[in-house]
mmCIF file of C-alpha atoms in Angstrom:
data_model
loop_
_atom_site.group_PDB
_atom_site.id
_atom_site.type_symbol
_atom_site.label_atom_id
_atom_site.label_comp_id
_atom_site.label_asym_id
_atom_site.label_seq_id
_atom_site.Cartn_x
_atom_site.Cartn_y
_atom_site.Cartn_z
ATOM 1 C CA UNK C 1 0.000 0.000 0.000
ATOM 2 C CA UNK C 2 3.089 2.182 -0.059
ATOM 3 C CA UNK C 3 2.217 3.964 -3.299
ATOM 4 C CA UNK C 4 -0.885 5.589 -1.830
ATOM 5 C CA UNK C 5 -0.669 9.137 -0.555
ATOM 6 C CA UNK C 6 -0.648 9.300 3.241
ATOM 7 C CA UNK C 7 -3.602 11.153 4.733
ATOM 8 C CA UNK C 8 -3.746 13.910 7.335
ATOM 9 C CA UNK C 9 -6.974 13.795 9.345
ATOM 10 C CA UNK C 10 -7.941 16.425 11.910
ATOM 11 C CA UNK C 11 -10.287 15.040 14.536
ATOM 12 C CA UNK C 12 -13.188 16.900 16.056
ATOM 13 C CA UNK C 13 -14.184 15.471 19.428
ATOM 14 C CA UNK C 14 -17.666 16.828 19.991
ATOM 15 C CA UNK C 15 -19.547 17.113 23.262
ATOM 16 C CA UNK C 16 -22.837 18.998 23.733
ATOM 17 C CA UNK C 17 -22.504 20.370 20.226
ATOM 18 C CA UNK C 18 -19.036 21.902 20.742
ATOM 19 C CA UNK C 19 -15.554 20.759 19.779
ATOM 20 C CA UNK C 20 -13.548 19.804 22.882
ATOM 21 C CA UNK C 21 -10.027 18.625 23.585
ATOM 22 C CA UNK C 22 -8.541 16.857 26.605
ATOM 23 C CA UNK C 23 -5.477 14.928 27.744
ATOM 24 C CA UNK C 24 -5.632 11.115 28.162
ATOM 25 C CA UNK C 25 -9.388 11.391 27.503
ATOM 26 C CA UNK C 26 -10.092 13.758 30.445
ATOM 27 C CA UNK C 27 -9.998 17.488 31.342
ATOM 28 C CA UNK C 28 -11.988 18.646 28.321
ATOM 29 C CA UNK C 29 -11.734 22.239 27.088
ATOM 30 C CA UNK C 30 -13.826 24.040 24.508
ATOM 31 C CA UNK C 31 -12.193 24.375 21.070
ATOM 32 C CA UNK C 32 -14.987 25.899 18.998
ATOM 33 C CA UNK C 33 -18.058 25.359 16.836
ATOM 34 C CA UNK C 34 -17.875 22.091 14.832
ATOM 35 C CA UNK C 35 -19.132 23.615 11.584
ATOM 36 C CA UNK C 36 -16.608 26.475 11.708
ATOM 37 C CA UNK C 37 -13.742 24.225 12.741
ATOM 38 C CA UNK C 38 -14.524 21.657 10.018
ATOM 39 C CA UNK C 39 -14.832 24.377 7.392
ATOM 40 C CA UNK C 40 -11.425 25.736 8.359
ATOM 41 C CA UNK C 41 -9.813 22.307 8.002
ATOM 42 C CA UNK C 42 -11.429 21.804 4.628
ATOM 43 C CA UNK C 43 -9.880 25.100 3.464
ATOM 44 C CA UNK C 44 -6.502 24.355 5.080
ATOM 45 C CA UNK C 45 -5.910 21.187 3.091
ATOM 46 C CA UNK C 46 -6.962 18.298 5.347
ATOM 47 C CA UNK C 47 -7.529 15.016 3.462
ATOM 48 C CA UNK C 48 -10.431 13.921 5.633
ATOM 49 C CA UNK C 49 -12.188 14.931 8.826
ATOM 50 C CA UNK C 50 -13.178 12.631 11.669
ATOM 51 C CA UNK C 51 -16.013 13.696 13.884
ATOM 52 C CA UNK C 52 -16.413 11.835 17.185
ATOM 53 C CA UNK C 53 -19.385 12.379 19.447
ATOM 54 C CA UNK C 54 -17.335 11.405 22.472
ATOM 55 C CA UNK C 55 -20.042 11.081 25.105
ATOM 56 C CA UNK C 56 -22.787 9.493 22.965
ATOM 57 C CA UNK C 57 -22.047 5.906 24.061
ATOM 58 C CA UNK C 58 -21.533 6.825 27.702
ATOM 59 C CA UNK C 59 -24.753 8.859 27.708
ATOM 60 C CA UNK C 60 -26.520 6.064 25.789
ATOM 61 C CA UNK C 61 -27.848 8.253 23.012
ATOM 62 C CA UNK C 62 -27.477 8.445 19.249
ATOM 63 C CA UNK C 63 -25.045 10.574 17.254
ATOM 64 C CA UNK C 64 -25.965 14.199 16.601
ATOM 65 C CA UNK C 65 -27.157 13.871 13.021
ATOM 66 C CA UNK C 66 -28.173 17.534 12.711
ATOM 67 C CA UNK C 67 -24.629 18.775 13.398
ATOM 68 C CA UNK C 68 -23.202 16.211 10.988
ATOM 69 C CA UNK C 69 -25.569 17.460 8.308
ATOM 70 C CA UNK C 70 -24.440 21.068 8.818
ATOM 71 C CA UNK C 71 -20.770 20.019 8.701
ATOM 72 C CA UNK C 72 -21.280 17.920 5.543
ATOM 73 C CA UNK C 73 -22.762 20.924 3.730
ATOM 74 C CA UNK C 74 -19.572 22.920 4.328
ATOM 75 C CA UNK C 75 -16.976 20.215 3.827
ATOM 76 C CA UNK C 76 -15.917 18.650 0.532
ATOM 77 C CA UNK C 77 -13.487 16.033 1.795
ATOM 78 C CA UNK C 78 -14.445 12.642 3.259
ATOM 79 C CA UNK C 79 -16.145 12.847 6.636
ATOM 80 C CA UNK C 80 -16.034 9.978 9.143
ATOM 81 C CA UNK C 81 -18.463 10.037 12.050
ATOM 82 C CA UNK C 82 -18.389 7.973 15.233
ATOM 83 C CA UNK C 83 -20.077 7.826 18.631
ATOM 84 C CA UNK C 84 -23.327 6.169 19.630
ATOM 85 C CA UNK C 85 -23.853 4.176 16.403
ATOM 86 C CA UNK C 86 -25.848 1.050 17.255
ATOM 87 C CA UNK C 87 -28.137 0.186 14.338
ATOM 88 C CA UNK C 88 -28.076 -0.048 10.545
ATOM 89 C CA UNK C 89 -30.534 2.873 10.572
ATOM 90 C CA UNK C 90 -28.015 4.987 12.500
ATOM 91 C CA UNK C 91 -25.493 4.363 9.739
ATOM 92 C CA UNK C 92 -28.030 4.994 6.987
ATOM 93 C CA UNK C 93 -29.124 8.289 8.589
ATOM 94 C CA UNK C 94 -25.535 9.531 8.796
ATOM 95 C CA UNK C 95 -24.705 8.531 5.218
ATOM 96 C CA UNK C 96 -27.924 10.163 4.068
ATOM 97 C CA UNK C 97 -26.898 13.575 5.480
ATOM 98 C CA UNK C 98 -23.478 13.443 3.819
ATOM 99 C CA UNK C 99 -21.120 11.457 6.025
ATOM 100 C CA UNK C 100 -18.787 9.134 4.028
ATOM 101 C CA UNK C 101 -17.678 6.591 6.636
ATOM 102 C CA UNK C 102 -18.845 5.596 10.072
ATOM 103 C CA UNK C 103 -16.653 4.643 12.990
ATOM 104 C CA UNK C 104 -17.742 2.106 15.597
ATOM 105 C CA UNK C 105 -15.906 1.321 18.801
ATOM 106 C CA UNK C 106 -17.677 0.166 21.981
ATOM 107 C CA UNK C 107 -20.636 -1.288 20.108
ATOM 108 C CA UNK C 108 -18.365 -3.382 17.859
ATOM 109 C CA UNK C 109 -16.819 -5.022 20.929
ATOM 110 C CA UNK C 110 -20.204 -5.875 22.404
ATOM 111 C CA UNK C 111 -21.727 -6.935 19.064
ATOM 112 C CA UNK C 112 -18.894 -7.986 16.726
ATOM 113 C CA UNK C 113 -21.381 -9.154 14.096
ATOM 114 C CA UNK C 114 -22.347 -5.498 13.621
ATOM 115 C CA UNK C 115 -19.055 -5.067 11.712
ATOM 116 C CA UNK C 116 -20.062 -7.835 9.277
ATOM 117 C CA UNK C 117 -23.532 -6.357 8.822
ATOM 118 C CA UNK C 118 -22.234 -2.837 8.209
ATOM 119 C CA UNK C 119 -19.621 -3.883 5.679
ATOM 120 C CA UNK C 120 -22.086 -6.169 3.903
ATOM 121 C CA UNK C 121 -24.783 -3.521 3.661
ATOM 122 C CA UNK C 122 -22.802 -0.305 3.209
ATOM 123 C CA UNK C 123 -19.388 -1.592 2.076
ATOM 124 C CA UNK C 124 -16.159 -2.125 3.940
ATOM 125 C CA UNK C 125 -14.824 1.225 2.645
ATOM 126 C CA UNK C 126 -17.464 2.909 4.785
ATOM 127 C CA UNK C 127 -16.898 0.781 7.917
ATOM 128 C CA UNK C 128 -14.150 2.007 10.235
ATOM 129 C CA UNK C 129 -13.529 0.299 13.563
ATOM 130 C CA UNK C 130 -11.978 2.509 16.229
ATOM 131 C CA UNK C 131 -9.814 0.819 18.839
ATOM 132 C CA UNK C 132 -8.826 2.621 22.047
ATOM 133 C CA UNK C 133 -5.698 0.853 23.251
ATOM 134 C CA UNK C 134 -3.869 1.058 26.538
ATOM 135 C CA UNK C 135 -0.808 -0.865 27.632
ATOM 136 C CA UNK C 136 -1.532 -3.206 30.519
ATOM 137 C CA UNK C 137 1.625 -4.972 31.720
ATOM 138 C CA UNK C 138 3.139 -6.501 28.575
ATOM 139 C CA UNK C 139 0.303 -6.210 26.103
ATOM 140 C CA UNK C 140 -2.329 -3.744 24.949
ATOM 141 C CA UNK C 141 -5.954 -3.985 26.022
ATOM 142 C CA UNK C 142 -9.021 -2.643 24.248
ATOM 143 C CA UNK C 143 -10.872 0.000 26.289
ATOM 144 C CA UNK C 144 -14.466 1.056 25.632
ATOM 145 C CA UNK C 145 -17.009 3.723 26.667
ATOM 146 C CA UNK C 146 -14.666 6.634 25.963
ATOM 147 C CA UNK C 147 -11.748 4.859 27.632
ATOM 148 C CA UNK C 148 -13.662 4.169 30.844
ATOM 149 C CA UNK C 149 -13.768 0.350 30.752
ATOM 150 C CA UNK C 150 -10.939 -2.172 30.273
ATOM 151 C CA UNK C 151 -12.381 -5.115 28.305
ATOM 152 C CA UNK C 152 -9.271 -7.229 28.884
ATOM 153 C CA UNK C 153 -9.318 -8.025 25.139
ATOM 154 C CA UNK C 154 -5.930 -8.076 23.401
ATOM 155 C CA UNK C 155 -5.709 -5.213 20.878
ATOM 156 C CA UNK C 156 -3.799 -7.110 18.185
ATOM 157 C CA UNK C 157 -6.078 -10.137 18.160
ATOM 158 C CA UNK C 158 -9.129 -7.846 18.104
ATOM 159 C CA UNK C 159 -7.638 -5.898 15.168
ATOM 160 C CA UNK C 160 -7.208 -9.148 13.226
ATOM 161 C CA UNK C 161 -10.804 -10.159 13.946
ATOM 162 C CA UNK C 162 -12.074 -6.726 12.893
ATOM 163 C CA UNK C 163 -10.282 -7.093 9.556
ATOM 164 C CA UNK C 164 -11.704 -10.589 9.030
ATOM 165 C CA UNK C 165 -15.214 -9.320 9.770
ATOM 166 C CA UNK C 166 -14.970 -6.807 6.920
ATOM 167 C CA UNK C 167 -13.853 -3.478 8.409
ATOM 168 C CA UNK C 168 -12.144 -1.336 5.785
ATOM 169 C CA UNK C 169 -9.945 0.618 8.158
ATOM 170 C CA UNK C 170 -8.863 0.775 11.802
ATOM 171 C CA UNK C 171 -8.619 3.980 13.791
ATOM 172 C CA UNK C 172 -6.036 3.122 16.422
ATOM 173 C CA UNK C 173 -5.882 5.488 19.391
ATOM 174 C CA UNK C 174 -3.241 5.076 22.060
ATOM 175 C CA UNK C 175 -4.795 6.239 25.320
ATOM 176 C CA UNK C 176 -1.353 6.378 26.931
ATOM 177 C CA UNK C 177 -0.192 8.899 24.340
ATOM 178 C CA UNK C 178 -3.443 10.810 23.796
ATOM 179 C CA UNK C 179 -3.060 14.586 24.139
ATOM 180 C CA UNK C 180 0.416 14.248 25.694
ATOM 181 C CA UNK C 181 2.169 15.245 22.421
ATOM 182 C CA UNK C 182 5.168 12.958 22.854
ATOM 183 C CA UNK C 183 4.416 10.981 19.695
ATOM 184 C CA UNK C 184 2.208 8.098 18.659
ATOM 185 C CA UNK C 185 2.546 4.571 20.043
ATOM 186 C CA UNK C 186 4.966 3.489 17.313
ATOM 187 C CA UNK C 187 5.520 -0.004 18.662
ATOM 188 C CA UNK C 188 1.811 -0.832 18.551
ATOM 189 C CA UNK C 189 1.225 0.892 15.189
ATOM 190 C CA UNK C 190 4.060 -0.980 13.563
ATOM 191 C CA UNK C 191 3.028 -4.362 15.011
ATOM 192 C CA UNK C 192 -0.514 -3.875 13.791
ATOM 193 C CA UNK C 193 0.492 -2.745 10.337
ATOM 194 C CA UNK C 194 2.727 -5.781 9.852
ATOM 195 C CA UNK C 195 -0.213 -8.012 10.729
ATOM 196 C CA UNK C 196 -3.021 -6.431 8.706
ATOM 197 C CA UNK C 197 -3.775 -5.605 5.080
ATOM 198 C CA UNK C 198 -6.276 -2.819 5.770
ATOM 199 C CA UNK C 199 -5.201 0.793 6.411
ATOM 200 C CA UNK C 200 -4.440 1.979 9.928
ATOM 201 C CA UNK C 201 -5.071 5.524 11.107
ATOM 202 C CA UNK C 202 -2.657 6.402 13.912
ATOM 203 C CA UNK C 203 -4.194 8.538 16.632
ATOM 204 C CA UNK C 204 -3.182 9.867 20.027
ATOM 205 C CA UNK C 205 0.051 11.701 20.716
ATOM 206 C CA UNK C 206 0.996 13.973 17.815
ATOM 207 C CA UNK C 207 2.900 17.016 19.028
ATOM 208 C CA UNK C 208 5.385 17.691 16.217
ATOM 209 C CA UNK C 209 5.712 17.139 12.489
ATOM 210 C CA UNK C 210 8.348 14.476 13.195
ATOM 211 C CA UNK C 211 5.818 12.389 15.124
ATOM 212 C CA UNK C 212 3.574 12.206 12.071
ATOM 213 C CA UNK C 213 6.490 11.297 9.829
ATOM 214 C CA UNK C 214 7.466 8.586 12.333
ATOM 215 C CA UNK C 215 3.952 7.100 12.278
ATOM 216 C CA UNK C 216 4.023 6.991 8.465
ATOM 217 C CA UNK C 217 7.470 5.369 8.451
ATOM 218 C CA UNK C 218 6.121 2.686 10.805
ATOM 219 C CA UNK C 219 3.104 1.527 8.870
ATOM 220 C CA UNK C 220 0.358 4.108 9.457
ATOM 221 C CA UNK C 221 -1.624 5.008 6.337
ATOM 222 C CA UNK C 222 -3.123 8.117 7.886
ATOM 223 C CA UNK C 223 -2.384 10.284 10.907
ATOM 224 C CA UNK C 224 -5.140 11.745 13.009
ATOM 225 C CA UNK C 225 -4.567 14.661 15.352
ATOM 226 C CA UNK C 226 -6.617 17.225 17.205
ATOM 227 C CA UNK C 227 -4.969 19.773 19.478
ATOM 228 C CA UNK C 228 -1.990 20.569 17.220
ATOM 229 C CA UNK C 229 -4.449 21.578 14.497
ATOM 230 C CA UNK C 230 -7.147 23.138 16.711
ATOM 231 C CA UNK C 231 -4.662 25.510 18.311
ATOM 232 C CA UNK C 232 -2.715 26.039 15.067
ATOM 233 C CA UNK C 233 0.502 24.717 16.555
ATOM 234 C CA UNK C 234 1.049 23.054 13.188
ATOM 235 C CA UNK C 235 -0.511 24.235 9.924
ATOM 236 C CA UNK C 236 -1.698 21.382 7.719
ATOM 237 C CA UNK C 237 -0.029 22.631 4.531
ATOM 238 C CA UNK C 238 3.280 23.246 6.353
ATOM 239 C CA UNK C 239 3.067 19.692 7.638
ATOM 240 C CA UNK C 240 2.383 18.324 4.161
ATOM 241 C CA UNK C 241 5.278 20.234 2.627
ATOM 242 C CA UNK C 242 7.562 18.937 5.371
ATOM 243 C CA UNK C 243 6.403 15.353 4.741
ATOM 244 C CA UNK C 244 6.841 15.727 0.990
ATOM 245 C CA UNK C 245 10.382 17.032 1.513
ATOM 246 C CA UNK C 246 11.025 13.985 3.708
ATOM 247 C CA UNK C 247 10.034 11.721 0.832
ATOM 248 C CA UNK C 248 6.531 10.808 2.018
ATOM 249 C CA UNK C 249 3.745 10.869 -0.590
ATOM 250 C CA UNK C 250 1.009 13.333 0.391
ATOM 251 C CA UNK C 251 -1.635 15.274 -1.531
ATOM 252 C CA UNK C 252 -0.803 18.965 -1.770
#
């Protein structure tokens, strides 16, 4: 898959209709209106946007379709939406208002067959499985409900199962690295990429351009980040030019 351009994906974590950002999944601060933020990223050269309704599962409610619809009207790059998706109708309703892919996390763990159903009905290209990983002793465990619950499930074996069930992509977030800006979990990213044939989106830990380059050099097909883009610590086009100069294929 090396000949494909690597993708830069800003992530909008949304709570109560506002974009928020925290560290290690806690201490959330307001970072703006989702429609405005998404529009800015579209103009700044992002390849895709991921929109996560981060408290939907915990609060046991559906995703905020109305906000997604407003965002989709302003954004002309692929839009992935996750949080609170539990039925085929949920997926259909999001695709209908302009979302391109859906991301499932907690629900996929509890109902693995949902991955098969989604990829069969809507296509694997539209079915992204998000995995929140945290190192526990010598392996990584899958956490669910916004990082609140340790399932005890091994991340790498779950990733393999997700691929076999028809997911088209994995969004891999390291909870240990999330928001800390010391770099992605390279060891985990590289192990997963050696094992799987589907693309992996690295998430959690970007603080510098070098971190994103490092993720790409270690098997990530896309890099997702939030705070470095929200607070303009790194401009997307500057990042892409840097990556291009470092010999990494990106769309400019």
